[in-house]
mmCIF file of C-alpha atoms in Angstrom:
data_model
loop_
_atom_site.group_PDB
_atom_site.id
_atom_site.type_symbol
_atom_site.label_atom_id
_atom_site.label_comp_id
_atom_site.label_asym_id
_atom_site.label_seq_id
_atom_site.Cartn_x
_atom_site.Cartn_y
_atom_site.Cartn_z
ATOM 1 C CA MET A 5 116.947 -115.665 -57.255
ATOM 2 C CA ILE A 6 119.187 -113.484 -59.736
ATOM 3 C CA ASN A 7 117.206 -114.628 -62.691
ATOM 4 C CA SER A 8 113.807 -114.277 -61.225
ATOM 5 C CA GLU A 9 111.528 -111.818 -62.937
ATOM 6 C CA ILE A 10 110.439 -108.861 -61.267
ATOM 7 C CA LYS A 11 108.415 -105.845 -63.096
ATOM 8 C CA VAL A 12 105.995 -103.108 -62.695
ATOM 9 C CA VAL A 13 102.466 -103.994 -64.184
ATOM 10 C CA ILE A 14 99.956 -100.988 -64.916
ATOM 11 C CA ASN A 15 96.329 -101.528 -64.383
ATOM 12 C CA ARG A 16 94.665 -98.330 -65.884
ATOM 13 C CA SER A 17 91.275 -99.411 -64.632
ATOM 14 C CA ALA A 18 92.213 -99.028 -60.857
ATOM 15 C CA THR A 19 89.960 -96.843 -58.768
ATOM 16 C CA ASN A 20 88.813 -96.123 -55.297
ATOM 17 C CA GLY A 21 92.170 -95.482 -53.539
ATOM 18 C CA VAL A 22 94.000 -98.384 -55.544
ATOM 19 C CA SER A 23 97.174 -97.577 -57.334
ATOM 20 C CA PRO A 24 97.339 -98.457 -61.057
ATOM 21 C CA TYR A 25 101.053 -99.648 -60.419
ATOM 22 C CA ARG A 26 101.578 -103.032 -58.848
ATOM 23 C CA LEU A 27 105.102 -104.671 -58.446
ATOM 24 C CA ILE A 28 105.164 -108.254 -59.464
ATOM 25 C CA HIS A 29 107.776 -110.775 -58.751
ATOM 26 C CA ASN A 30 107.628 -114.307 -60.496
ATOM 27 C CA GLY A 31 103.931 -113.759 -61.146
ATOM 28 C CA ASN A 32 103.047 -112.836 -57.534
ATOM 29 C CA GLY A 33 102.336 -109.263 -56.216
ATOM 30 C CA VAL A 34 105.060 -107.985 -53.803
ATOM 31 C CA GLU A 35 102.636 -107.362 -50.913
ATOM 32 C CA GLN A 36 104.675 -104.744 -48.942
ATOM 33 C CA ALA A 37 105.396 -102.551 -51.841
ATOM 34 C CA ASN A 38 101.824 -102.760 -53.399
ATOM 35 C CA GLU A 39 100.279 -101.803 -49.866
ATOM 36 C CA TYR A 40 102.471 -98.825 -49.841
ATOM 37 C CA LEU A 41 101.631 -97.659 -53.372
ATOM 38 C CA ASP A 42 98.046 -97.995 -52.577
ATOM 39 C CA SER A 43 98.515 -95.546 -49.542
ATOM 40 C CA LEU A 44 99.810 -93.336 -51.942
ATOM 41 C CA ALA A 45 96.738 -93.347 -54.212
ATOM 42 C CA ALA A 46 94.483 -93.024 -51.234
ATOM 43 C CA ARG A 47 96.356 -89.815 -50.173
ATOM 44 C CA GLY A 48 95.428 -88.452 -53.425
ATOM 45 C CA LEU A 49 98.978 -88.374 -55.111
ATOM 46 C CA SER A 50 99.076 -87.751 -58.797
ATOM 47 C CA GLU A 51 99.815 -90.543 -61.083
ATOM 48 C CA LYS A 52 103.056 -89.428 -62.123
ATOM 49 C CA THR A 53 104.261 -89.554 -58.568
ATOM 50 C CA MET A 54 102.929 -93.220 -58.061
ATOM 51 C CA SER A 55 104.737 -94.076 -61.187
ATOM 52 C CA GLY A 56 107.961 -92.686 -59.992
ATOM 53 C CA TYR A 57 107.497 -94.246 -56.716
ATOM 54 C CA ALA A 58 106.883 -97.802 -58.285
ATOM 55 C CA TYR A 59 109.637 -97.662 -60.603
ATOM 56 C CA ASP A 60 112.207 -96.439 -57.886
ATOM 57 C CA LEU A 61 110.927 -99.495 -55.760
ATOM 58 C CA LEU A 62 111.379 -101.873 -58.849
ATOM 59 C CA ILE A 63 115.090 -100.847 -59.077
ATOM 60 C CA PHE A 64 115.695 -101.490 -55.320
ATOM 61 C CA TRP A 65 113.605 -104.823 -55.452
ATOM 62 C CA ARG A 66 115.733 -106.141 -58.431
ATOM 63 C CA TRP A 67 118.897 -105.541 -56.157
ATOM 64 C CA PHE A 68 117.350 -106.537 -52.719
ATOM 65 C CA ILE A 69 116.231 -110.260 -53.963
ATOM 66 C CA GLN A 70 119.704 -110.963 -54.589
ATOM 67 C CA THR A 71 120.748 -110.400 -51.183
ATOM 68 C CA ASN A 72 120.116 -112.365 -48.192
ATOM 69 C CA ILE A 73 118.923 -109.666 -46.053
ATOM 70 C CA ASN A 74 115.545 -109.377 -44.163
ATOM 71 C CA PHE A 75 113.978 -106.133 -45.162
ATOM 72 C CA GLU A 76 113.212 -104.986 -41.751
ATOM 73 C CA ASN A 77 116.851 -105.648 -40.897
ATOM 74 C CA ILE A 78 118.434 -103.196 -43.487
ATOM 75 C CA THR A 79 120.675 -100.526 -42.187
ATOM 76 C CA LYS A 80 122.423 -97.390 -43.536
ATOM 77 C CA LYS A 81 125.397 -99.744 -44.547
ATOM 78 C CA THR A 82 122.873 -101.597 -46.685
ATOM 79 C CA LEU A 83 121.950 -98.390 -48.452
ATOM 80 C CA ILE A 84 125.661 -97.569 -49.304
ATOM 81 C CA GLU A 85 125.793 -101.258 -50.773
ATOM 82 C CA TYR A 86 122.690 -100.205 -52.898
ATOM 83 C CA ILE A 87 124.274 -96.969 -54.075
ATOM 84 C CA GLN A 88 127.390 -99.091 -55.214
ATOM 85 C CA TYR A 89 125.024 -101.277 -57.101
ATOM 86 C CA GLN A 90 123.309 -98.466 -59.044
ATOM 87 C CA ARG A 91 126.606 -97.030 -60.034
ATOM 88 C CA GLN A 92 128.059 -100.318 -61.230
ATOM 89 C CA ASP A 93 125.961 -100.300 -64.699
ATOM 90 C CA SER A 94 123.714 -97.477 -65.429
ATOM 91 C CA SER A 95 125.467 -94.602 -63.492
ATOM 92 C CA PRO A 96 122.348 -92.550 -62.708
ATOM 93 C CA ALA A 97 122.643 -88.996 -61.812
ATOM 94 C CA ALA A 98 123.234 -88.248 -58.081
ATOM 95 C CA THR A 99 119.843 -86.630 -57.784
ATOM 96 C CA THR A 100 118.285 -90.028 -59.343
ATOM 97 C CA ILE A 101 119.932 -91.970 -56.505
ATOM 98 C CA ASN A 102 118.982 -89.493 -53.868
ATOM 99 C CA ARG A 103 115.331 -89.728 -54.823
ATOM 100 C CA ARG A 104 115.585 -93.533 -54.898
ATOM 101 C CA LEU A 105 117.042 -93.446 -51.423
ATOM 102 C CA THR A 106 114.219 -91.141 -50.137
ATOM 103 C CA VAL A 107 111.531 -93.306 -51.828
ATOM 104 C CA LEU A 108 113.035 -96.420 -50.082
ATOM 105 C CA GLU A 109 113.258 -94.654 -46.463
ATOM 106 C CA CYS A 110 109.625 -93.572 -46.736
ATOM 107 C CA PHE A 111 108.708 -96.906 -47.793
ATOM 108 C CA TYR A 112 110.641 -98.642 -44.706
ATOM 109 C CA HIS A 113 109.056 -96.115 -42.432
ATOM 110 C CA TYR A 114 105.514 -96.979 -43.869
ATOM 111 C CA CYS A 115 106.194 -100.715 -43.239
ATOM 112 C CA PHE A 116 107.610 -100.576 -39.686
ATOM 113 C CA ASN A 117 106.960 -97.196 -38.400
ATOM 114 C CA LYS A 118 110.532 -96.356 -37.834
ATOM 115 C CA HIS A 119 113.624 -94.874 -39.457
ATOM 116 C CA ILE A 120 116.200 -97.060 -41.098
ATOM 117 C CA PRO A 121 118.935 -97.436 -38.349
ATOM 118 C CA ALA A 122 122.614 -96.504 -38.509
ATOM 119 C CA ARG A 123 124.968 -99.607 -38.859
ATOM 120 C CA ASN A 124 125.485 -99.417 -35.262
ATOM 121 C CA SER A 125 124.150 -98.373 -32.241
ATOM 122 C CA LEU A 126 126.601 -95.427 -31.609
ATOM 123 C CA LEU A 127 125.353 -93.635 -34.791
ATOM 124 C CA LYS A 128 121.613 -93.642 -34.039
ATOM 125 C CA GLU A 129 120.217 -90.147 -34.941
ATOM 126 C CA GLU A 130 118.756 -89.886 -31.522
ATOM 127 C CA SER A 131 122.014 -90.148 -29.871
ATOM 128 C CA PHE A 132 123.370 -86.934 -31.294
ATOM 129 C CA PRO A 133 124.073 -84.211 -28.687
ATOM 130 C CA SER A 134 122.810 -80.656 -28.784
ATOM 131 C CA THR A 135 124.638 -77.972 -30.803
ATOM 132 C CA ARG A 136 125.976 -76.647 -27.539
ATOM 133 C CA SER A 137 127.740 -79.675 -26.597
ATOM 134 C CA ILE A 138 129.192 -80.210 -30.125
ATOM 135 C CA TYR A 139 131.104 -76.900 -29.919
ATOM 136 C CA ARG A 140 132.038 -77.680 -26.147
ATOM 137 C CA VAL A 141 133.843 -80.862 -27.100
ATOM 138 C CA GLY A 142 135.708 -79.668 -30.104
ATOM 139 C CA TRP A 143 135.601 -80.273 -34.027
ATOM 140 C CA LEU A 144 137.200 -83.594 -33.761
ATOM 141 C CA HIS A 145 134.633 -85.127 -31.801
ATOM 142 C CA PRO A 146 133.070 -88.162 -33.823
ATOM 143 C CA PHE A 147 129.512 -86.959 -33.194
ATOM 144 C CA ARG A 148 130.053 -83.665 -35.140
ATOM 145 C CA VAL A 149 129.301 -85.023 -38.488
ATOM 146 C CA LYS A 150 125.835 -86.591 -38.745
ATOM 147 C CA TYR A 151 125.863 -90.124 -40.600
ATOM 148 C CA SER A 152 124.349 -89.604 -44.011
ATOM 149 C CA THR A 153 123.777 -91.842 -47.182
ATOM 150 C CA LYS A 154 123.045 -89.090 -49.480
ATOM 151 C CA VAL A 155 125.180 -88.746 -52.663
ATOM 152 C CA LYS A 156 126.881 -85.535 -52.992
ATOM 153 C CA VAL A 157 125.042 -83.678 -55.972
ATOM 154 C CA PRO A 158 127.521 -81.453 -58.213
ATOM 155 C CA ARG A 159 126.683 -77.865 -58.432
ATOM 156 C CA HIS A 160 125.375 -77.092 -61.818
ATOM 157 C CA ASN A 161 125.487 -73.499 -63.051
ATOM 158 C CA ILE A 162 122.169 -72.369 -64.987
ATOM 159 C CA VAL A 163 122.940 -71.537 -68.291
ATOM 160 C CA PRO A 164 120.097 -69.679 -70.197
ATOM 161 C CA LEU A 165 119.911 -69.037 -73.956
ATOM 162 C CA THR A 166 121.083 -65.903 -75.370
ATOM 163 C CA GLN A 167 118.707 -63.695 -77.159
ATOM 164 C CA GLN A 168 120.147 -64.737 -80.696
ATOM 165 C CA GLU A 169 119.636 -68.452 -79.872
ATOM 166 C CA VAL A 170 116.129 -67.798 -78.749
ATOM 167 C CA PHE A 171 115.322 -65.946 -82.200
ATOM 168 C CA GLN A 172 117.299 -68.478 -84.119
ATOM 169 C CA PHE A 173 115.110 -71.327 -82.544
ATOM 170 C CA PHE A 174 111.921 -69.440 -82.928
ATOM 171 C CA SER A 175 112.629 -68.665 -86.549
ATOM 172 C CA THR A 176 112.244 -72.461 -87.634
ATOM 173 C CA PHE A 177 108.520 -72.947 -86.462
ATOM 174 C CA LYS A 178 105.889 -73.437 -88.998
ATOM 175 C CA THR A 179 102.873 -73.569 -86.738
ATOM 176 C CA TRP A 180 101.259 -71.186 -84.197
ATOM 177 C CA ARG A 181 100.773 -74.186 -81.833
ATOM 178 C CA ASP A 182 104.748 -74.833 -81.550
ATOM 179 C CA ILE A 183 105.173 -71.283 -80.968
ATOM 180 C CA ALA A 184 102.648 -71.082 -78.140
ATOM 181 C CA ILE A 185 103.989 -74.340 -76.491
ATOM 182 C CA THR A 186 107.442 -72.705 -76.616
ATOM 183 C CA GLY A 187 106.197 -69.194 -75.496
ATOM 184 C CA PHE A 188 104.556 -70.808 -72.377
ATOM 185 C CA MET A 189 108.028 -72.054 -71.294
ATOM 186 C CA LEU A 190 109.990 -69.064 -72.398
ATOM 187 C CA PHE A 191 107.512 -66.359 -71.128
ATOM 188 C CA CYS A 192 105.702 -67.942 -68.167
ATOM 189 C CA GLY A 193 108.278 -70.517 -67.089
ATOM 190 C CA LEU A 194 106.106 -73.486 -67.344
ATOM 191 C CA ARG A 195 107.675 -76.992 -67.196
ATOM 192 C CA ARG A 196 106.955 -79.423 -70.402
ATOM 193 C CA ASN A 197 104.345 -81.665 -68.540
ATOM 194 C CA GLU A 198 102.620 -78.419 -67.141
ATOM 195 C CA VAL A 199 102.212 -77.223 -70.961
ATOM 196 C CA ILE A 200 100.887 -80.361 -72.240
ATOM 197 C CA SER A 201 98.467 -80.679 -69.205
ATOM 198 C CA LEU A 202 96.924 -77.367 -69.955
ATOM 199 C CA LYS A 203 93.154 -77.451 -70.752
ATOM 200 C CA LEU A 204 90.967 -74.883 -72.529
ATOM 201 C CA ASN A 205 89.265 -73.856 -69.535
ATOM 202 C CA ASN A 206 92.841 -73.112 -67.881
ATOM 203 C CA ILE A 207 93.035 -70.119 -70.043
ATOM 204 C CA GLU A 208 91.344 -66.961 -68.635
ATOM 205 C CA ILE A 209 91.622 -64.545 -71.571
ATOM 206 C CA ALA A 210 89.302 -61.725 -70.050
ATOM 207 C CA GLN A 211 91.727 -61.715 -67.243
ATOM 208 C CA ASN A 212 94.859 -62.198 -69.094
ATOM 209 C CA GLN A 213 96.042 -65.307 -67.004
ATOM 210 C CA VAL A 214 96.349 -68.971 -67.088
ATOM 211 C CA ARG A 215 95.760 -71.671 -64.130
ATOM 212 C CA VAL A 216 98.503 -74.034 -64.036
ATOM 213 C CA LEU A 217 98.585 -77.384 -62.094
ATOM 214 C CA GLY A 218 102.175 -78.042 -61.187
ATOM 215 C CA LYS A 219 104.015 -80.473 -59.151
ATOM 216 C CA GLY A 220 102.274 -81.913 -56.270
ATOM 217 C CA ASN A 221 99.019 -80.914 -57.967
ATOM 218 C CA LYS A 222 99.624 -77.377 -56.655
ATOM 219 C CA GLU A 223 97.933 -74.633 -58.675
ATOM 220 C CA ARG A 224 99.125 -71.378 -59.459
ATOM 221 C CA LEU A 225 97.704 -68.535 -61.320
ATOM 222 C CA LEU A 226 100.178 -66.821 -63.825
ATOM 223 C CA PRO A 227 99.723 -63.518 -66.124
ATOM 224 C CA LEU A 228 99.863 -64.065 -69.730
ATOM 225 C CA PRO A 229 101.826 -61.730 -72.132
ATOM 226 C CA LYS A 230 99.855 -60.121 -74.660
ATOM 227 C CA ASP A 231 101.918 -61.592 -77.656
ATOM 228 C CA LEU A 232 101.399 -64.923 -76.235
ATOM 229 C CA LEU A 233 97.512 -64.315 -76.070
ATOM 230 C CA ILE A 234 97.824 -63.110 -79.628
ATOM 231 C CA THR A 235 99.670 -66.424 -80.534
ATOM 232 C CA LEU A 236 97.161 -68.551 -78.770
ATOM 233 C CA ASP A 237 94.132 -66.753 -80.501
ATOM 234 C CA LYS A 238 95.846 -67.671 -83.860
ATOM 235 C CA TYR A 239 96.338 -71.180 -82.892
ATOM 236 C CA LEU A 240 92.770 -71.689 -81.508
ATOM 237 C CA ASN A 241 91.073 -70.144 -84.632
ATOM 238 C CA LEU A 242 93.315 -71.342 -87.412
ATOM 239 C CA GLU A 243 94.897 -74.613 -86.598
ATOM 240 C CA ARG A 244 93.236 -76.390 -83.637
ATOM 241 C CA PRO A 245 90.695 -79.021 -84.971
ATOM 242 C CA GLU A 246 87.153 -78.297 -83.998
ATOM 243 C CA LYS A 247 86.562 -81.766 -82.602
ATOM 244 C CA SER A 248 89.369 -82.023 -80.159
ATOM 245 C CA SER A 249 90.345 -83.249 -76.730
ATOM 246 C CA GLU A 250 89.714 -80.803 -73.673
ATOM 247 C CA TYR A 251 93.391 -80.246 -73.527
ATOM 248 C CA LEU A 252 94.645 -76.786 -75.018
ATOM 249 C CA PHE A 253 97.500 -78.499 -77.164
ATOM 250 C CA VAL A 254 96.490 -81.392 -79.606
ATOM 251 C CA VAL A 255 97.827 -83.274 -82.309
ATOM 252 C CA LEU A 256 97.092 -81.395 -85.714
ATOM 253 C CA LYS A 257 97.629 -84.147 -88.372
ATOM 254 C CA GLY A 258 97.531 -88.064 -88.694
ATOM 255 C CA PRO A 259 95.354 -90.690 -87.090
ATOM 256 C CA HIS A 260 95.574 -88.995 -83.557
ATOM 257 C CA ARG A 261 94.569 -85.533 -84.911
ATOM 258 C CA GLY A 262 92.528 -83.773 -82.104
ATOM 259 C CA TYR A 263 93.972 -85.736 -79.228
ATOM 260 C CA GLN A 264 96.312 -84.449 -76.453
ATOM 261 C CA MET A 265 99.847 -84.276 -77.231
ATOM 262 C CA THR A 266 102.346 -86.258 -75.423
ATOM 263 C CA THR A 267 105.764 -86.036 -73.639
ATOM 264 C CA TRP A 268 107.233 -87.925 -76.654
ATOM 265 C CA ALA A 269 105.552 -85.532 -79.195
ATOM 266 C CA ILE A 270 107.041 -82.402 -77.432
ATOM 267 C CA ARG A 271 110.511 -84.335 -77.398
ATOM 268 C CA THR A 272 110.220 -84.942 -81.059
ATOM 269 C CA ILE A 273 109.328 -81.206 -81.836
ATOM 270 C CA PHE A 274 112.353 -79.950 -79.787
ATOM 271 C CA SER A 275 114.854 -82.488 -81.340
ATOM 272 C CA TYR A 276 113.787 -81.389 -84.997
ATOM 273 C CA HIS A 277 114.167 -77.690 -84.282
ATOM 274 C CA ARG A 278 117.371 -78.253 -82.846
ATOM 275 C CA LYS A 279 118.662 -79.677 -85.661
ATOM 276 C CA ILE A 280 117.316 -77.150 -88.165
ATOM 277 C CA SER A 281 118.118 -74.221 -86.085
ATOM 278 C CA ASP A 282 121.539 -75.432 -85.080
ATOM 279 C CA VAL A 283 120.788 -74.426 -81.341
ATOM 280 C CA SER A 284 121.992 -77.533 -79.663
ATOM 281 C CA LYS A 285 121.082 -76.310 -76.165
ATOM 282 C CA ALA A 286 117.423 -75.679 -76.854
ATOM 283 C CA ASN A 287 115.071 -77.901 -74.870
ATOM 284 C CA PRO A 288 112.062 -77.372 -72.861
ATOM 285 C CA HIS A 289 113.779 -76.886 -69.673
ATOM 286 C CA ARG A 290 116.348 -74.412 -71.059
ATOM 287 C CA PHE A 291 113.540 -72.257 -71.954
ATOM 288 C CA ARG A 292 112.311 -72.483 -68.410
ATOM 289 C CA HIS A 293 115.736 -71.397 -67.252
ATOM 290 C CA THR A 294 115.866 -68.759 -69.490
ATOM 291 C CA PHE A 295 112.723 -67.336 -68.341
ATOM 292 C CA GLY A 296 113.875 -67.487 -64.602
ATOM 293 C CA SER A 297 117.264 -65.853 -65.484
ATOM 294 C CA ASP A 298 115.553 -63.185 -67.637
ATOM 295 C CA MET A 299 113.218 -62.395 -64.593
ATOM 296 C CA VAL A 300 116.095 -62.170 -62.046
ATOM 297 C CA MET A 301 117.981 -59.585 -64.524
ATOM 298 C CA ALA A 302 114.818 -57.466 -64.928
ATOM 299 C CA GLY A 303 114.753 -57.047 -61.006
ATOM 300 C CA ILE A 304 111.937 -59.371 -60.092
ATOM 301 C CA SER A 305 111.999 -60.221 -56.139
ATOM 302 C CA LEU A 306 112.838 -63.718 -55.498
ATOM 303 C CA PRO A 307 109.718 -64.575 -53.653
ATOM 304 C CA ILE A 308 107.511 -63.443 -56.515
ATOM 305 C CA LEU A 309 109.893 -65.567 -59.089
ATOM 306 C CA MET A 310 109.429 -68.638 -56.509
ATOM 307 C CA ARG A 311 105.748 -68.235 -56.883
ATOM 308 C CA LEU A 312 105.661 -67.869 -60.750
ATOM 309 C CA MET A 313 107.925 -70.890 -61.127
ATOM 310 C CA GLY A 314 106.014 -73.199 -58.710
ATOM 311 C CA HIS A 315 109.128 -73.800 -56.604
ATOM 312 C CA ALA A 316 108.741 -75.656 -53.223
ATOM 313 C CA ASP A 317 112.032 -74.308 -51.972
ATOM 314 C CA ILE A 318 113.477 -70.753 -52.097
ATOM 315 C CA GLN A 319 116.956 -72.562 -52.605
ATOM 316 C CA THR A 320 115.868 -73.636 -55.919
ATOM 317 C CA THR A 321 114.993 -70.336 -56.987
ATOM 318 C CA MET A 322 118.284 -69.057 -55.733
ATOM 319 C CA ARG A 323 120.004 -70.916 -58.409
ATOM 320 C CA TYR A 324 119.111 -68.112 -60.820
ATOM 321 C CA VAL A 325 121.097 -65.531 -59.147
ATOM 322 C CA ASN A 326 124.482 -65.291 -60.402
ATOM 323 C CA ILE A 327 126.005 -62.533 -58.369
ATOM 324 C CA SER A 328 129.242 -61.115 -59.493
ATOM 325 C CA VAL A 329 131.551 -58.703 -57.599
ATOM 326 C CA GLN A 330 130.511 -55.859 -59.976
ATOM 327 C CA ASP A 331 126.905 -56.593 -59.008
ATOM 328 C CA ILE A 332 127.775 -56.261 -55.242
ATOM 329 C CA GLN A 333 129.614 -52.937 -55.691
ATOM 330 C CA GLU A 334 126.863 -51.440 -57.759
ATOM 331 C CA GLU A 335 124.079 -52.543 -55.382
ATOM 332 C CA PHE A 336 126.125 -51.337 -52.326
ATOM 333 C CA ARG A 337 126.659 -47.941 -54.040
ATOM 334 C CA LYS A 338 123.131 -47.793 -54.674
ATOM 335 C CA ALA A 339 122.247 -48.384 -51.288
ATOM 336 C CA VAL A 340 124.777 -46.012 -49.741
ATOM 337 C CA THR A 341 123.469 -43.127 -52.015
ATOM 338 C CA LYS A 342 120.058 -43.920 -50.480
ATOM 339 C CA LEU A 343 121.073 -43.732 -47.003
ATOM 340 C CA GLN A 344 122.704 -40.344 -47.579
ATOM 341 C CA THR A 345 125.970 -41.478 -45.966
ATOM 342 C CA LYS A 346 127.651 -38.045 -46.591
ATOM 343 C CA GLU A 347 125.041 -35.921 -44.996
ATOM 344 C CA VAL A 348 124.843 -38.397 -42.009
ATOM 345 C CA ILE A 349 128.430 -38.340 -41.347
ATOM 346 C CA ASN A 350 128.687 -34.635 -41.740
ATOM 347 C CA GLY A 351 125.623 -34.058 -39.537
ATOM 348 C CA THR A 352 123.674 -32.197 -42.032
ATOM 349 C CA ALA A 353 120.805 -34.724 -42.761
ATOM 350 C CA THR A 354 117.571 -33.548 -41.728
ATOM 351 C CA ASN A 355 115.115 -36.093 -43.229
ATOM 352 C CA PHE A 356 115.353 -38.768 -40.323
#
């Protein structure tokens, strides 16, 4: 069983609600997993999402076939053992482990229409009392802490690039295309995949805006800075091949000239310019972080920034707010001044 072969096979011609990703074990399809992947395709989830689910299920199945557990009988304790297995060799990031656990829980619920049970009946989620009863019985009560299998994710402070680092990195570019690609990350906050997925018809020059298809196929409209529009115009008129893909950013040289750029191509460009610019922290997501931090420093509201960056949760946007004691004191002083505290206290205020 340990040496049995299990892999993901890709069928690009799959259509009509059938996932292009299949889980194969010893030459045969894993029926439960493939039905679930087909359900994702039927719901219209993106190919990237289906790919992620398929490979997350692959990791689980490689471990699961080594056990003697019936899939329907897995418990929260089983998930702990699965976490231990993942940390033996590759040591993936905590967020990666949590994503794999979430995929597994969704898969289990799809198969059996129920949540993965706790390891014993006393810890079933439906047995937890109300908040009122929790505080009545005291903090030592065993029901106070809900049983969880999620891995603790360390808090990472967002460190943007300095202005000097940005100038230093941009100074090494030789093409308008590469300047525009990085500009979309720095001045619009786009993710790497959002940039390479842009099409020519996504750019609305008359309105100075761009339509971006983000995570979960959610579309958002973003304003385009004037300087970025000028750079785009130079790229389109001076560098971009006439016979090209419908995508905005294409390969400029070689046998693939005119074809859409790939993730690997973007990674290669940034790797090269990191070396020659000596800005080791420069990567696509760091430029996106710099955009978020710059917007917060400029005083933009969090709901607007959340919309600009395509965040689904305001807590993600909050990571860009680094509040210091000095910031609190300054904002408090401004607020108190606006409230005319002195006049109110002395009873001289007239504009209530």
